[in-house]
Structures are given as C-alpha cells and as structure tokens.
mmCIF file of C-alpha atoms in Angstrom:
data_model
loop_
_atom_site.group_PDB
_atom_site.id
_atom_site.type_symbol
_atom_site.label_atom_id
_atom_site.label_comp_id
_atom_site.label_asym_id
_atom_site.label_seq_id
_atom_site.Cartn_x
_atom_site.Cartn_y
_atom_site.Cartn_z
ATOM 1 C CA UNK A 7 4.001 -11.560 11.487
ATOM 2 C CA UNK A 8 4.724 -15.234 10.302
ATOM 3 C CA UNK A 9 7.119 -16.249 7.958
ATOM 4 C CA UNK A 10 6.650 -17.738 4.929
ATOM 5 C CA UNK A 11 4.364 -21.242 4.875
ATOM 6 C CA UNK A 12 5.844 -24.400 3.135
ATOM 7 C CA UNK A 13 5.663 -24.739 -0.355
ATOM 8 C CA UNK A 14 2.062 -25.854 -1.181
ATOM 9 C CA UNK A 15 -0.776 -25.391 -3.396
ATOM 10 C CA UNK A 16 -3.233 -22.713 -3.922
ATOM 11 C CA UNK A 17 -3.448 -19.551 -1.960
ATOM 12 C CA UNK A 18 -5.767 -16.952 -1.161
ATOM 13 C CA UNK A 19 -3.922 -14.116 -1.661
ATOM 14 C CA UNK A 20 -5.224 -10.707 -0.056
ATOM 15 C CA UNK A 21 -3.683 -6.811 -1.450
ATOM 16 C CA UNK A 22 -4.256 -4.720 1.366
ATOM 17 C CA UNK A 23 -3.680 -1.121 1.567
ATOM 18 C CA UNK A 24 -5.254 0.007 4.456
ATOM 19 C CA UNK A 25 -8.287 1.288 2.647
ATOM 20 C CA UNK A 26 -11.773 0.552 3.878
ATOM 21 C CA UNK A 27 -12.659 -1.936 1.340
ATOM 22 C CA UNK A 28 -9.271 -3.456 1.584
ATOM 23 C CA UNK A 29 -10.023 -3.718 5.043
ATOM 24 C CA UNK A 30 -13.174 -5.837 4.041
ATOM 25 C CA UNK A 31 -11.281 -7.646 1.476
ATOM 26 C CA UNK A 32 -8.387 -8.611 4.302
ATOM 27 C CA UNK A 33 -11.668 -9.965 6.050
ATOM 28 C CA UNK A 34 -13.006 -12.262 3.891
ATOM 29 C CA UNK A 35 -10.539 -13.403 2.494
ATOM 30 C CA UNK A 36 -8.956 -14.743 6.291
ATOM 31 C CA UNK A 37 -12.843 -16.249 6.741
ATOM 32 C CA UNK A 38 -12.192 -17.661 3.637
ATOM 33 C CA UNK A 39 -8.773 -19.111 4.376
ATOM 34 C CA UNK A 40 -10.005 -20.742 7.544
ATOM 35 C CA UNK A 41 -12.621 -22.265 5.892
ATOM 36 C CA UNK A 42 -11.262 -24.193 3.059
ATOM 37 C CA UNK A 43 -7.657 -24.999 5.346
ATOM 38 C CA UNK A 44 -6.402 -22.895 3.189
ATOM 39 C CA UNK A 45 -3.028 -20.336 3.395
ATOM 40 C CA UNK A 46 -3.643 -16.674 3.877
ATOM 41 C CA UNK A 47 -0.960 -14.243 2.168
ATOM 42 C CA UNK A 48 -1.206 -10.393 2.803
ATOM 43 C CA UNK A 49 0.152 -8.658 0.413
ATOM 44 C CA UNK A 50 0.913 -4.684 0.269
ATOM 45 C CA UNK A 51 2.397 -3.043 -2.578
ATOM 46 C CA UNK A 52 4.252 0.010 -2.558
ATOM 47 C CA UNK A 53 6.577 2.439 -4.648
ATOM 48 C CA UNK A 54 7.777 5.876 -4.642
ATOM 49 C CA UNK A 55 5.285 8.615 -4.264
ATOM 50 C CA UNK A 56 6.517 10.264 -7.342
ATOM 51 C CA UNK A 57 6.695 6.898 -8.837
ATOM 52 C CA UNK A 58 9.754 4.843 -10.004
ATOM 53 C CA UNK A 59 10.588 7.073 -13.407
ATOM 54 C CA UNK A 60 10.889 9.910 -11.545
ATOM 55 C CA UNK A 61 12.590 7.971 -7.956
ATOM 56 C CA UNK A 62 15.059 7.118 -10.694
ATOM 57 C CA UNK A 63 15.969 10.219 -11.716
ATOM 58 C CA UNK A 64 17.227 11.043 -8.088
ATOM 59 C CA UNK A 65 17.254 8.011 -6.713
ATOM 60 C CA UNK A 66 17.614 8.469 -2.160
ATOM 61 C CA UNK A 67 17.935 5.040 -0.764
ATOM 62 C CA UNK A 68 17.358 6.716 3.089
ATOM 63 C CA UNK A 69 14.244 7.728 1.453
ATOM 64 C CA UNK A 70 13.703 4.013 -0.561
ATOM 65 C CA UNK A 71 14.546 2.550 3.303
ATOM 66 C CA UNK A 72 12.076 4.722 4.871
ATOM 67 C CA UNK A 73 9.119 4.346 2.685
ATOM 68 C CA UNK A 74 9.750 0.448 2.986
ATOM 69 C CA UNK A 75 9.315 0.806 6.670
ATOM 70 C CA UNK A 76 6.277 2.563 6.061
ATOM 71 C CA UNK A 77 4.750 0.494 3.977
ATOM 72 C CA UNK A 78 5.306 -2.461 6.531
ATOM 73 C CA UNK A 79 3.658 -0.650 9.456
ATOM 74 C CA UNK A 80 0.879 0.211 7.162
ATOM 75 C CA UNK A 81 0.415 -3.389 6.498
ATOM 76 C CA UNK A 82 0.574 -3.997 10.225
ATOM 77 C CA UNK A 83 -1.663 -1.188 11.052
ATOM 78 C CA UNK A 84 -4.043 -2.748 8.822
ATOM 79 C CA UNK A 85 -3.995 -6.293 10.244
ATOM 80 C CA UNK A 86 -4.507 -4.396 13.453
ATOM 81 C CA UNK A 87 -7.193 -2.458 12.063
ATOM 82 C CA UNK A 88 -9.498 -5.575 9.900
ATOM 83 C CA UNK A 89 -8.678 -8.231 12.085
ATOM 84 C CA UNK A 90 -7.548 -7.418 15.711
ATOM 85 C CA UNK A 91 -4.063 -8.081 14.847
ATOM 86 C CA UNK A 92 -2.455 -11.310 13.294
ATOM 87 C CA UNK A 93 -4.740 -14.065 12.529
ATOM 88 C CA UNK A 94 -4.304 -17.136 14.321
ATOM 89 C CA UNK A 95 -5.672 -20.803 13.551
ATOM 90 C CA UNK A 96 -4.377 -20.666 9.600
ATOM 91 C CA UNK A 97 -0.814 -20.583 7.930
ATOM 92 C CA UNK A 98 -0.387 -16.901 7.652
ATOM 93 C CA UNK A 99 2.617 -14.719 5.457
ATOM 94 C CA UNK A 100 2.336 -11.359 5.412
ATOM 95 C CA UNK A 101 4.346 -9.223 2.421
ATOM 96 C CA UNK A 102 5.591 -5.801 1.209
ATOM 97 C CA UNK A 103 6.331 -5.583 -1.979
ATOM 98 C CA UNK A 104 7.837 -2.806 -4.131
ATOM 99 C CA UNK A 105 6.053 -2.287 -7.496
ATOM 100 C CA UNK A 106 3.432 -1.100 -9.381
ATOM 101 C CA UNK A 107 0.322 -2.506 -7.648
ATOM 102 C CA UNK A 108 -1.333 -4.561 -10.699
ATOM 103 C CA UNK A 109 1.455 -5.971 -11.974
ATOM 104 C CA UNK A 110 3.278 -7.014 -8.148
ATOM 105 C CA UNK A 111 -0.032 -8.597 -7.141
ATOM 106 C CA UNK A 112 -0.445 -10.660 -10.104
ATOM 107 C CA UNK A 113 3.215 -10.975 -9.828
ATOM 108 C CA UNK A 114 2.682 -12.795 -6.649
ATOM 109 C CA UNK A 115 -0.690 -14.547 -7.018
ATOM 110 C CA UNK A 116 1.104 -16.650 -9.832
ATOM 111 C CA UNK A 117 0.966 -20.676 -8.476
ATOM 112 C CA UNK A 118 -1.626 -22.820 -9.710
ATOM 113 C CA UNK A 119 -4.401 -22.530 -7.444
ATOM 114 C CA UNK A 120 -4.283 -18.733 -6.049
ATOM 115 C CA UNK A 121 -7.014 -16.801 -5.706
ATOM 116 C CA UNK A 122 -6.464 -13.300 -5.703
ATOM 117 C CA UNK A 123 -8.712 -11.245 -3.608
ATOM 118 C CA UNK A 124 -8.989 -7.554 -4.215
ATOM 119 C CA UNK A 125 -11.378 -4.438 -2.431
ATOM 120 C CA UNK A 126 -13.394 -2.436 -4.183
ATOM 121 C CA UNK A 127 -14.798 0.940 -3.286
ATOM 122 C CA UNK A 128 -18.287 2.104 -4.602
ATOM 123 C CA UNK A 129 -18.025 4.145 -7.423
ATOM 124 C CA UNK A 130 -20.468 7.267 -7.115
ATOM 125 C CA UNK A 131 -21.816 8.671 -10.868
ATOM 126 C CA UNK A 132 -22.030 8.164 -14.192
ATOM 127 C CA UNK A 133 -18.025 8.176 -15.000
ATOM 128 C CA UNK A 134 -16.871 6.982 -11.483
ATOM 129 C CA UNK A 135 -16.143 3.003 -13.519
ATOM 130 C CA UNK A 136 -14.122 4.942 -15.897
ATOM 131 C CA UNK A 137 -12.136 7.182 -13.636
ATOM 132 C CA UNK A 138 -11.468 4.606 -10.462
ATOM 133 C CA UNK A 139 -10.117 1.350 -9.607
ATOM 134 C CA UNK A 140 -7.169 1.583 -11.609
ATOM 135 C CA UNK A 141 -5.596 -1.551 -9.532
ATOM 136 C CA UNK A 142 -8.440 -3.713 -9.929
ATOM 137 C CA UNK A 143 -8.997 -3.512 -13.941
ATOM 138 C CA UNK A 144 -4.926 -3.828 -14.302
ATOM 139 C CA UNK A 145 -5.329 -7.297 -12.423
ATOM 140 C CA UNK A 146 -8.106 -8.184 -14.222
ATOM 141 C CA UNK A 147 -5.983 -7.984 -17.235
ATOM 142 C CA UNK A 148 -3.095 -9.486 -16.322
ATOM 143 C CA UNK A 149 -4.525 -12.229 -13.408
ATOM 144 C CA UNK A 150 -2.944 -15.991 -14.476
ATOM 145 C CA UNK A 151 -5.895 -17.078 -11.896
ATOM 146 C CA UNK A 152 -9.043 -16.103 -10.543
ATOM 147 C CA UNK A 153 -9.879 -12.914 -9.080
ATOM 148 C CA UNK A 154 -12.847 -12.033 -6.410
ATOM 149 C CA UNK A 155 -13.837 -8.884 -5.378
ATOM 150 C CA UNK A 156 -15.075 -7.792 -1.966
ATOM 151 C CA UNK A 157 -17.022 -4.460 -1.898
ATOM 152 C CA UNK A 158 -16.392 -1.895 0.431
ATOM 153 C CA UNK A 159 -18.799 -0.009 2.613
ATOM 154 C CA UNK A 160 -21.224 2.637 1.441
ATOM 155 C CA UNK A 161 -20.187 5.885 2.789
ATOM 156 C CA UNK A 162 -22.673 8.675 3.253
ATOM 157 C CA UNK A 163 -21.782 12.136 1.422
ATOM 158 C CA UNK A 164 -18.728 13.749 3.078
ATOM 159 C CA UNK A 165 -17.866 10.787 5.335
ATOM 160 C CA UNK A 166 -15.230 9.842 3.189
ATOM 161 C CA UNK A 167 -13.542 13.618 3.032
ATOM 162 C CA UNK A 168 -13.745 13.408 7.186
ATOM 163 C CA UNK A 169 -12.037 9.891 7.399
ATOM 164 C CA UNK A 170 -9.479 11.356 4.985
ATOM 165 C CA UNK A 171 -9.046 14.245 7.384
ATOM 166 C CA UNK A 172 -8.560 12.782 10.644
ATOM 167 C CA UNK A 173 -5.915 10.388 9.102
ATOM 168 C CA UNK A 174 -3.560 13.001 8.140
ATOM 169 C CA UNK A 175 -0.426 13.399 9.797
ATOM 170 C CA UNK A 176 2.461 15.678 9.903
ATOM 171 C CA UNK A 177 5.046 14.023 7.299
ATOM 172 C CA UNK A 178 8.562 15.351 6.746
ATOM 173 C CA UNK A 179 8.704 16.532 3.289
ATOM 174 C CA UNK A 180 5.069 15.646 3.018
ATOM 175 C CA UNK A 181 2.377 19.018 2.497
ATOM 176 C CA UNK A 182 3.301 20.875 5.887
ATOM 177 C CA UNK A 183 6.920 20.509 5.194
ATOM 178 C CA UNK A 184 9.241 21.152 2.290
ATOM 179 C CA UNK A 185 9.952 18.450 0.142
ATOM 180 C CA UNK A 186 13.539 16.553 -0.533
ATOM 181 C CA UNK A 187 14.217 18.397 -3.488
ATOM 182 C CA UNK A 188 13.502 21.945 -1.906
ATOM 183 C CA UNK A 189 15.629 21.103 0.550
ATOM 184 C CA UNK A 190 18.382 20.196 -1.463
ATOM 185 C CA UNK A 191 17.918 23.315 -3.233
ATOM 186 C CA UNK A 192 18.507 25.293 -0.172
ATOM 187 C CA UNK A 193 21.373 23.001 0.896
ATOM 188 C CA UNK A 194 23.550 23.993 -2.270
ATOM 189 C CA UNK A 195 21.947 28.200 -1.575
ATOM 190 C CA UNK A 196 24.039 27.777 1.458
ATOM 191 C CA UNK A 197 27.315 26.297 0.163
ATOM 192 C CA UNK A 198 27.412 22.993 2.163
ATOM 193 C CA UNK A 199 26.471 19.132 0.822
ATOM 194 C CA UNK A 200 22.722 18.293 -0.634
ATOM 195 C CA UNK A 201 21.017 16.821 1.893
ATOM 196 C CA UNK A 202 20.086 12.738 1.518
ATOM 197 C CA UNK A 203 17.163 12.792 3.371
ATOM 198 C CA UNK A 204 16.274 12.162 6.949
ATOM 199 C CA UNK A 205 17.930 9.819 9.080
ATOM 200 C CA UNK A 206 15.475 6.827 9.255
ATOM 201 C CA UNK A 207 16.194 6.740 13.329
ATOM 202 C CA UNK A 208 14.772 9.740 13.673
ATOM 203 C CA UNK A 209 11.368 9.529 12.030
ATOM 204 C CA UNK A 210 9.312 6.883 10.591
ATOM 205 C CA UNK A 211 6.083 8.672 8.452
ATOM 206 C CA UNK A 212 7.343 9.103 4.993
ATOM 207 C CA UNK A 213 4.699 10.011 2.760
ATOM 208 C CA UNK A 214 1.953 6.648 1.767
ATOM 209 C CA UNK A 215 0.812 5.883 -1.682
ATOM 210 C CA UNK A 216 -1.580 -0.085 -2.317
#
C-alpha cells in the first residue's frame, strides 16, 4: 500500500471492514475518488475482541501486536477482495487504526472537506434499525463533515449464515481452541510462568472484530 499523500484538502475517506457492504462502500467511494481527482483513504478500525476495558485489565502486547497484524491483512484482503488489489490512477493511503470504530473514523475524517463514506447492510424486520448499525448512527452523531452511505447487497435467506460459515477459520484461542486466559490458568495448575500468548512468528489469525 501507498504512503501517506501530501497535505491537501478534502478526502474521501472509506471504513472498510471486510464486510460485504463495506466492500461496496470501498467501491464507490475509489469511483468516486477518481472522478472528482480526489484522494482515497482506507481506513480499518480495530480493538481488542473483548474490548479495551477489559484488554486493560490484562493487558498482552504479543496479543495487541498480533491483532494489529490482523487487522492490516484484513484491510489488504479487502482491497484484494473490492477492488482487485491496490487502486492505481489516484493518491491512495491505506490505514489501521486502533479504536472504537465511530469515534476513530470520525477521528480521522476530521479536515475540512472529507467525506466520510460508510456501508450499510439491509436491515431485515421491524426492529432490525434499532438493533444494527451501531457504527453508522455513532458517526452520524459525531461526523464534523458529511457522511454517505453505500448499501450493501440483498442477501437471500440463509446466504448470509453460509458466507459466515465458509469464512471461519481455525484461530488460536479463538472457539476451537482455549482462550489466553484458560491457558494461563493451566500454566499456573502446572507450577511454571503464565503464558503471554503466542509468538507472533508462529501464527498470524488472531481472532477479527470494523
């Protein structure tokens, strides 16, 4: 990926998580870009699984290291994934962030000018407003600029549940393995050091959280 552009004007700024309707939103917003000469920034937030109150509690910088890692091949993957890899013809910076989604995108969409692009996913019911899209109403409170939303794609019934499925991977400490704290435990059972977590040389698919 590029580095960062010169200082300039407005942006489009793009969250991507590697979701389908981030995917879209990564999309547009490079058409976008290209079309108005403007800069693209890629942005993908991240944080702790468990989130930071907890992290901080036992804080495991192997495990801090590794999720950061993570969190950058995700945003790879996903430029890999919505556009064929990195896009080419327009001033391009892409960014991991640690942070609480909302608040590190608006956070970064903060010059005069930026426009902050955001996916969202079709809500399905009467509550599904209410109960998703957590992301998108925090930046629509807290936004200095404007904010456009891309919608994803309409899945048919169970689609979703099978994408989901073939996704999953093996992750250490993830839902087919025990997690740090379990393995702790059984560190100190046995009389010898708590373990730190696993050597980030050795493995590279911490568990994902946008």
């Amino acid at each position: 990926m590029t580095g960062p552009f010169p200082g300039c004007g407005g942006r489009i700024v793009v969250g991507v998580s590697g979701s389908l309707a981030s995917l879209a939103a990564l999309r547009y917003a490079t058409a976008l870009a290209r079309r108005d000469g403007m800069p693209l920034l890629a942005v993908l937030v991240w944080e702790p699984p468990e989130g930071e109150a907890l992290f901080a509690r036992m804080p495991d910088r192997a495990w801090a290291r590794l999720w950061g890692e993570e969190a950058r091949r995700r945003l790879e993957d996903a430029l890999v994934d919505g556009l064929g890899g990195v896009p080419g013809g327009l001033a391009f910076e892409g960014r991991v962030v640690r942070g609480a989604p909302a608040t590190a995108l608006c956070a970064v969409a903060d010059r005069p000018g930026d426009l902050l692009v955001l996916g969202s996913a079709p809500c399905r019911g009467r509550f599904g407003r209410l109960r998703r899209r957590p992301v998108l109403r925090g930046v629509l409170r807290g936004a200095a600029g404007p904010v456009l939303t891309v919608p994803g794609p309409v899945l048919l019934p169970g689609e979703a549940r099978v994408l989901r499925r073939n996704a999953r991977t093996s992750v250490p400490g993830g839902p087919t393995g025990p997690g740090r704290r379990t393995l702790r435990r059984r560190a100190r059972l046995r009389g010898r050091a708590p373990e730190r977590g696993p050597d980030p040389e050795r493995g590279r698919t911490p568990a994902t959280g946008s």
